[in-house]
Amino acid sequence: MKTSYFYKNPKTILNKGTGFLSDYSHSLNPYTGCSFGCSYCYVRQMPVAAFRKEEWGTWVDIKKEAADVLRKELARAKRKGKVTIFMSSSTDPYQPVEYKERVTRSLLEAMADDPPDFLFVQTRSPLVRRDIDLLLQLKDKVRVSMTVETDREDMRKIFTPDAPPIPARLKTLQLLADAGVPVQATVAPVLPSSEHFPELLKSLVDRVCVDDYFMGDGSGGKRTRQLGIQSMYEKLGLGEWYGPTAYRKVYDELRKVFPEGRVYLSQEGFAP
Ligand code: SF4
């Protein structure tokens, strides 16, 4: 998918944590739009995308001088109370344009200088490994959550062909964990996976979160239904993997191999 890039100068960059992110004081998006363009991404139905003519995944706004704006907003927010930040709620902070633009890295530099009480970094990109030096400066005030929806590359290629390969994400989780960065694997949404998936994750991380379209799309599954995702499962003859209880296929197996209390479900797995 070809992506068009636009430069913007936002006046603000920290948004209030609401809804699914109400455990956080703020959310932080280095970009608007996301070139990974996952088929199931419900952000395409939110106002940020719904008012654009171009298809979701084909455009990205790059927030220029974002770190300067953040430094000011962060200092102001910290004077008012506890600051917990979710990065990012409607884009991937380590999508390909970040290699060149380094907006996310500049935001991390600002947060390393003036740390928030907690930062949650949500990505599915191996590029996060570039910033291990800054993540380590945040010590236990950070957690990197790597999306790993499945261990099956054939499924990843069908549902999210422009996102990074699964083996690269697993390798990155291992690198981060070995470096001492707090991490979790996040199985969200639940795509069809192999029976070896739980053991594979256990060999890499000590914490995992499972979320699905019904708990995690902010509308009880309505947004996902409008995207026609169910028919993708049915065409593959894997309809049993789609439904409000299908997550248990993975969740129950993970609970068998992970220690008590280390398998989180939906919102609790993203909390500060
Ligand atoms: S990486 Fe996240 S924000 Fe980007 S398209 Fe996929 S689900 Fe949406």
Short mmCIF file of C-alpha atoms and ligand atoms in Angstrom, two decimals:
data_model
loop_
_atom_site.label_atom_id
_atom_site.label_comp_id
_atom_site.label_asym_id
_atom_site.label_seq_id
_atom_site.Cartn_x
_atom_site.Cartn_y
_atom_site.Cartn_z
CA MET A 1 0.00 0.00 0.00
CA LYS A 2 1.44 3.40 -0.98
CA THR A 3 1.44 6.00 1.77
CA SER A 4 1.28 9.80 1.45
CA TYR A 5 2.95 11.87 4.14
CA PHE A 6 1.98 15.32 5.40
CA TYR A 7 3.71 17.60 7.89
CA LYS A 8 1.63 19.22 10.63
CA ASN A 9 2.46 21.56 13.49
CA PRO A 10 0.15 20.54 16.35
CA LYS A 11 -0.52 23.03 19.11
CA THR A 12 -1.16 20.25 21.63
CA ILE A 13 0.00 16.66 21.81
CA LEU A 14 -1.22 15.21 25.10
CA ASN A 15 -4.85 14.11 25.07
CA LYS A 16 -6.94 13.25 28.09
CA GLY A 17 -7.21 9.51 28.77
CA THR A 18 -10.86 8.53 28.27
CA GLY A 19 -12.96 5.40 27.69
CA PHE A 20 -10.74 2.31 27.33
CA LEU A 21 -7.80 4.47 28.42
CA SER A 22 -9.47 6.04 31.44
CA ASP A 23 -6.81 4.42 33.66
CA TYR A 24 -4.39 6.90 32.09
CA SER A 25 -4.20 10.64 32.58
CA HIS A 26 -3.14 11.10 28.93
CA SER A 27 -2.67 9.47 25.54
CA LEU A 28 0.09 10.50 23.15
CA ASN A 29 0.15 9.96 19.37
CA PRO A 30 3.37 10.95 17.53
CA TYR A 31 1.56 10.58 14.20
CA THR A 32 -1.98 10.72 12.91
CA GLY A 33 -2.74 7.80 10.60
CA CYS A 34 -0.87 4.53 10.36
CA SER A 35 0.75 2.95 7.32
CA PHE A 36 0.44 -0.57 8.76
CA GLY A 37 -3.24 -0.32 7.77
CA CYS A 38 -4.35 -3.49 9.58
CA SER A 39 -7.62 -4.87 8.17
CA TYR A 40 -9.24 -4.98 11.59
CA CYS A 41 -8.09 -1.51 12.75
CA TYR A 42 -11.17 0.21 14.13
CA VAL A 43 -9.41 3.59 14.20
CA ARG A 44 -10.50 3.93 10.56
CA GLN A 45 -14.04 4.41 11.89
CA MET A 46 -13.13 7.04 14.43
CA PRO A 47 -13.39 10.77 13.72
CA VAL A 48 -9.62 11.05 13.19
CA ALA A 49 -9.96 8.91 10.03
CA ALA A 50 -13.63 9.05 9.12
CA PHE A 51 -13.37 12.65 7.91
CA ARG A 52 -10.45 11.93 5.54
CA LYS A 53 -11.17 11.05 1.94
CA GLU A 54 -8.19 8.72 1.59
CA GLU A 55 -8.33 5.12 2.71
CA TRP A 56 -6.96 4.27 6.18
CA GLY A 57 -3.35 3.13 5.89
CA THR A 58 -2.57 5.37 2.88
CA TRP A 59 -1.85 8.61 4.74
CA VAL A 60 0.18 9.69 7.75
CA ASP A 61 0.46 13.13 9.32
CA ILE A 62 3.87 13.74 10.86
CA LYS A 63 3.75 15.94 13.96
CA LYS A 64 6.62 18.41 13.63
CA GLU A 65 8.31 19.84 16.71
CA ALA A 66 6.21 17.48 18.79
CA ALA A 67 8.87 17.18 21.50
CA ASP A 68 8.86 20.94 22.17
CA VAL A 69 5.09 20.86 22.61
CA LEU A 70 5.34 17.79 24.84
CA ARG A 71 8.01 19.31 27.10
CA LYS A 72 5.73 22.24 27.87
CA GLU A 73 2.55 20.18 28.29
CA LEU A 74 4.27 17.54 30.39
CA ALA A 75 5.71 20.10 32.82
CA ARG A 76 2.28 21.73 33.12
CA ALA A 77 0.48 18.39 33.62
CA LYS A 78 2.99 17.24 36.25
CA ARG A 79 2.33 20.37 38.28
CA LYS A 80 -1.34 19.36 38.42
CA GLY A 81 -0.85 15.73 39.52
CA LYS A 82 0.11 12.23 38.45
CA VAL A 83 0.89 11.82 34.75
CA THR A 84 0.46 8.41 33.14
CA ILE A 85 0.76 8.23 29.36
CA PHE A 86 -0.43 5.69 26.79
CA MET A 87 1.55 5.86 23.53
CA SER A 88 -0.20 5.26 21.21
CA SER A 89 -3.93 4.85 21.03
CA SER A 90 -4.62 5.51 17.34
CA THR A 91 -1.34 5.06 15.51
CA ASP A 92 1.77 2.90 15.79
CA PRO A 93 4.61 5.03 17.22
CA TYR A 94 7.17 2.85 15.41
CA GLN A 95 5.62 2.63 11.95
CA PRO A 96 8.12 2.87 9.04
CA VAL A 97 8.17 6.69 8.78
CA GLU A 98 9.67 6.78 12.29
CA TYR A 99 12.97 5.43 10.88
CA LYS A 100 13.47 8.78 9.17
CA GLU A 101 11.37 11.27 11.12
CA ARG A 102 12.20 10.15 14.68
CA VAL A 103 9.19 11.89 16.21
CA THR A 104 8.69 9.08 18.72
CA ARG A 105 12.35 9.10 19.65
CA SER A 106 12.21 12.85 20.25
CA LEU A 107 9.20 12.36 22.54
CA LEU A 108 11.07 9.67 24.47
CA GLU A 109 14.02 12.02 24.85
CA ALA A 110 11.69 14.62 26.35
CA MET A 111 10.26 12.00 28.73
CA ALA A 112 13.71 10.70 29.69
CA ASP A 113 14.62 14.29 30.71
CA ASP A 114 11.37 14.84 32.61
CA PRO A 115 9.79 11.43 33.28
CA PRO A 116 6.05 10.96 33.61
CA ASP A 117 4.87 8.69 36.43
CA PHE A 118 4.33 5.92 33.88
CA LEU A 119 4.60 5.42 30.12
CA PHE A 120 3.00 2.52 28.24
CA VAL A 121 4.39 2.00 24.73
CA GLN A 122 2.12 0.02 22.42
CA THR A 123 3.61 -1.13 19.11
CA ARG A 124 3.97 -4.03 16.71
CA SER A 125 7.24 -2.82 15.22
CA PRO A 126 10.79 -4.09 15.78
CA LEU A 127 11.99 -0.49 15.42
CA VAL A 128 11.30 0.01 19.13
CA ARG A 129 14.62 -1.76 19.76
CA ARG A 130 16.44 1.34 18.43
CA ASP A 131 15.27 3.23 21.53
CA ILE A 132 16.34 0.75 24.21
CA ASP A 133 18.80 3.35 25.54
CA LEU A 134 15.99 5.82 26.28
CA LEU A 135 13.56 3.20 27.52
CA LEU A 136 16.16 2.05 30.05
CA GLN A 137 16.43 5.60 31.36
CA LEU A 138 12.76 5.40 32.34
CA LYS A 139 13.56 2.31 34.46
CA ASP A 140 10.37 0.81 35.95
CA LYS A 141 8.26 3.76 34.83
CA VAL A 142 7.81 2.24 31.37
CA ARG A 143 6.36 -0.91 29.81
CA VAL A 144 6.63 -1.86 26.16
CA SER A 145 3.72 -3.90 24.89
CA MET A 146 4.40 -5.73 21.62
CA THR A 147 1.35 -6.86 19.68
CA VAL A 148 1.68 -10.50 18.63
CA GLU A 149 -1.76 -11.53 17.40
CA THR A 150 -0.66 -15.02 16.38
CA ASP A 151 2.43 -17.13 15.78
CA ARG A 152 1.22 -17.97 12.25
CA GLU A 153 2.80 -15.82 9.53
CA ASP A 154 0.17 -17.04 7.03
CA MET A 155 -2.53 -15.44 9.23
CA ARG A 156 -0.52 -12.26 9.74
CA LYS A 157 -0.11 -11.93 5.98
CA ILE A 158 -3.86 -12.24 5.41
CA PHE A 159 -5.07 -9.90 8.15
CA THR A 160 -2.26 -7.39 8.35
CA PRO A 161 0.07 -7.77 5.34
CA ASP A 162 1.83 -4.41 5.78
CA ALA A 163 2.72 -4.94 9.45
CA PRO A 164 6.08 -6.41 10.52
CA PRO A 165 6.61 -10.19 10.40
CA ILE A 166 5.88 -12.08 13.61
CA PRO A 167 9.41 -13.54 14.02
CA ALA A 168 10.88 -10.01 14.04
CA ARG A 169 8.45 -8.97 16.77
CA LEU A 170 9.30 -12.02 18.89
CA LYS A 171 13.01 -11.36 18.47
CA THR A 172 12.47 -7.75 19.55
CA LEU A 173 10.59 -8.82 22.66
CA GLN A 174 13.54 -10.99 23.57
CA LEU A 175 16.04 -8.18 22.96
CA LEU A 176 14.06 -5.75 25.11
CA ALA A 177 13.59 -8.27 27.91
CA ASP A 178 17.29 -9.22 27.85
CA ALA A 179 18.21 -5.52 28.03
CA GLY A 180 16.02 -5.10 31.12
CA VAL A 181 13.12 -3.14 29.61
CA PRO A 182 9.76 -4.14 31.16
CA VAL A 183 7.74 -5.85 28.41
CA GLN A 184 4.59 -7.75 27.69
CA ALA A 185 3.29 -9.64 24.69
CA THR A 186 -0.18 -8.56 23.66
CA VAL A 187 -2.38 -10.99 21.75
CA ALA A 188 -4.82 -8.47 20.30
CA PRO A 189 -6.88 -9.15 18.38
CA VAL A 190 -6.90 -12.93 18.69
CA LEU A 191 -6.03 -14.33 15.26
CA PRO A 192 -5.96 -18.09 14.61
CA SER A 193 -2.72 -19.45 16.07
CA SER A 194 -0.94 -22.76 16.52
CA GLU A 195 -1.02 -24.96 19.62
CA HIS A 196 2.60 -23.98 20.30
CA PHE A 197 1.82 -20.27 20.68
CA PRO A 198 1.45 -20.15 24.50
CA GLU A 199 4.76 -21.95 25.09
CA LEU A 200 6.47 -19.75 22.54
CA LEU A 201 5.37 -16.60 24.39
CA LYS A 202 6.28 -18.08 27.74
CA SER A 203 9.84 -18.62 26.53
CA LEU A 204 10.15 -14.87 25.84
CA VAL A 205 8.12 -12.85 28.35
CA ASP A 206 6.72 -13.16 31.86
CA ARG A 207 3.57 -11.17 31.20
CA VAL A 208 0.93 -11.40 28.50
CA CYS A 209 -2.36 -9.67 27.70
CA VAL A 210 -5.22 -10.99 25.58
CA ASP A 211 -7.81 -8.72 24.01
CA ASP A 212 -10.35 -9.20 21.24
CA TYR A 213 -12.79 -7.34 19.01
CA PHE A 214 -15.61 -7.64 21.52
CA MET A 215 -13.82 -6.40 24.63
CA GLY A 216 -11.33 -4.07 22.99
CA ASP A 217 -12.78 -2.19 20.02
CA GLY A 218 -14.55 0.31 22.25
CA SER A 219 -18.00 -0.63 20.94
CA GLY A 220 -18.61 -4.21 22.07
CA GLY A 221 -17.59 -5.52 18.63
CA LYS A 222 -19.84 -3.20 16.61
CA ARG A 223 -17.00 -1.34 14.89
CA THR A 224 -15.35 -4.62 13.92
CA ARG A 225 -18.62 -5.99 12.52
CA GLN A 226 -18.87 -2.91 10.31
CA LEU A 227 -15.42 -3.69 8.93
CA GLY A 228 -16.57 -7.12 7.75
CA ILE A 229 -13.85 -8.95 9.66
CA GLN A 230 -16.08 -11.92 10.47
CA SER A 231 -16.31 -12.85 6.80
CA MET A 232 -12.50 -13.03 6.60
CA TYR A 233 -12.52 -15.73 9.28
CA GLU A 234 -15.40 -17.55 7.60
CA LYS A 235 -13.75 -17.51 4.17
CA LEU A 236 -10.73 -19.16 5.75
CA GLY A 237 -12.98 -21.82 7.30
CA LEU A 238 -11.91 -20.53 10.72
CA GLY A 239 -15.22 -19.12 11.93
CA GLU A 240 -14.73 -20.74 15.33
CA TRP A 241 -11.95 -18.20 15.96
CA TYR A 242 -14.40 -15.29 15.69
CA GLY A 243 -16.94 -14.62 18.46
CA PRO A 244 -17.22 -13.24 21.99
CA THR A 245 -15.77 -16.40 23.57
CA ALA A 246 -13.19 -17.31 20.91
CA TYR A 247 -10.44 -15.54 22.87
CA ARG A 248 -10.58 -18.40 25.37
CA LYS A 249 -8.90 -20.68 22.84
CA VAL A 250 -5.70 -18.76 23.55
CA TYR A 251 -6.41 -17.27 26.98
CA ASP A 252 -7.12 -20.60 28.68
CA GLU A 253 -4.00 -22.19 27.20
CA LEU A 254 -1.85 -19.24 28.23
CA ARG A 255 -3.14 -19.55 31.79
CA LYS A 256 -1.97 -23.14 31.84
CA VAL A 257 1.63 -22.23 31.05
CA PHE A 258 2.10 -18.79 32.67
CA PRO A 259 2.34 -18.28 36.44
CA GLU A 260 -0.79 -17.17 38.29
CA GLY A 261 -1.64 -13.52 37.73
CA ARG A 262 0.60 -13.03 34.69
CA VAL A 263 -2.10 -13.41 32.00
CA TYR A 264 -4.17 -10.25 31.76
CA LEU A 265 -7.45 -9.73 29.97
CA SER A 266 -8.34 -6.67 27.91
CA GLN A 267 -8.26 -3.31 29.72
CA GLU A 268 -6.46 -4.62 32.83
CA GLY A 269 -3.53 -5.66 30.62
CA PHE A 270 -3.08 -2.10 29.39
CA ALA A 271 -3.43 -0.36 32.75
CA PRO A 272 -0.53 1.60 34.28
S1 SF4 B 1 -0.80 -0.82 13.86
FE1 SF4 B 1 -2.47 -0.25 15.22
S2 SF4 B 1 -3.08 1.82 14.60
FE2 SF4 B 1 -1.85 0.96 12.95
S3 SF4 B 1 -3.34 0.12 11.52
FE3 SF4 B 1 -2.68 -1.55 12.87
S4 SF4 B 1 -4.16 -1.58 14.57
FE4 SF4 B 1 -4.40 0.41 13.49
#
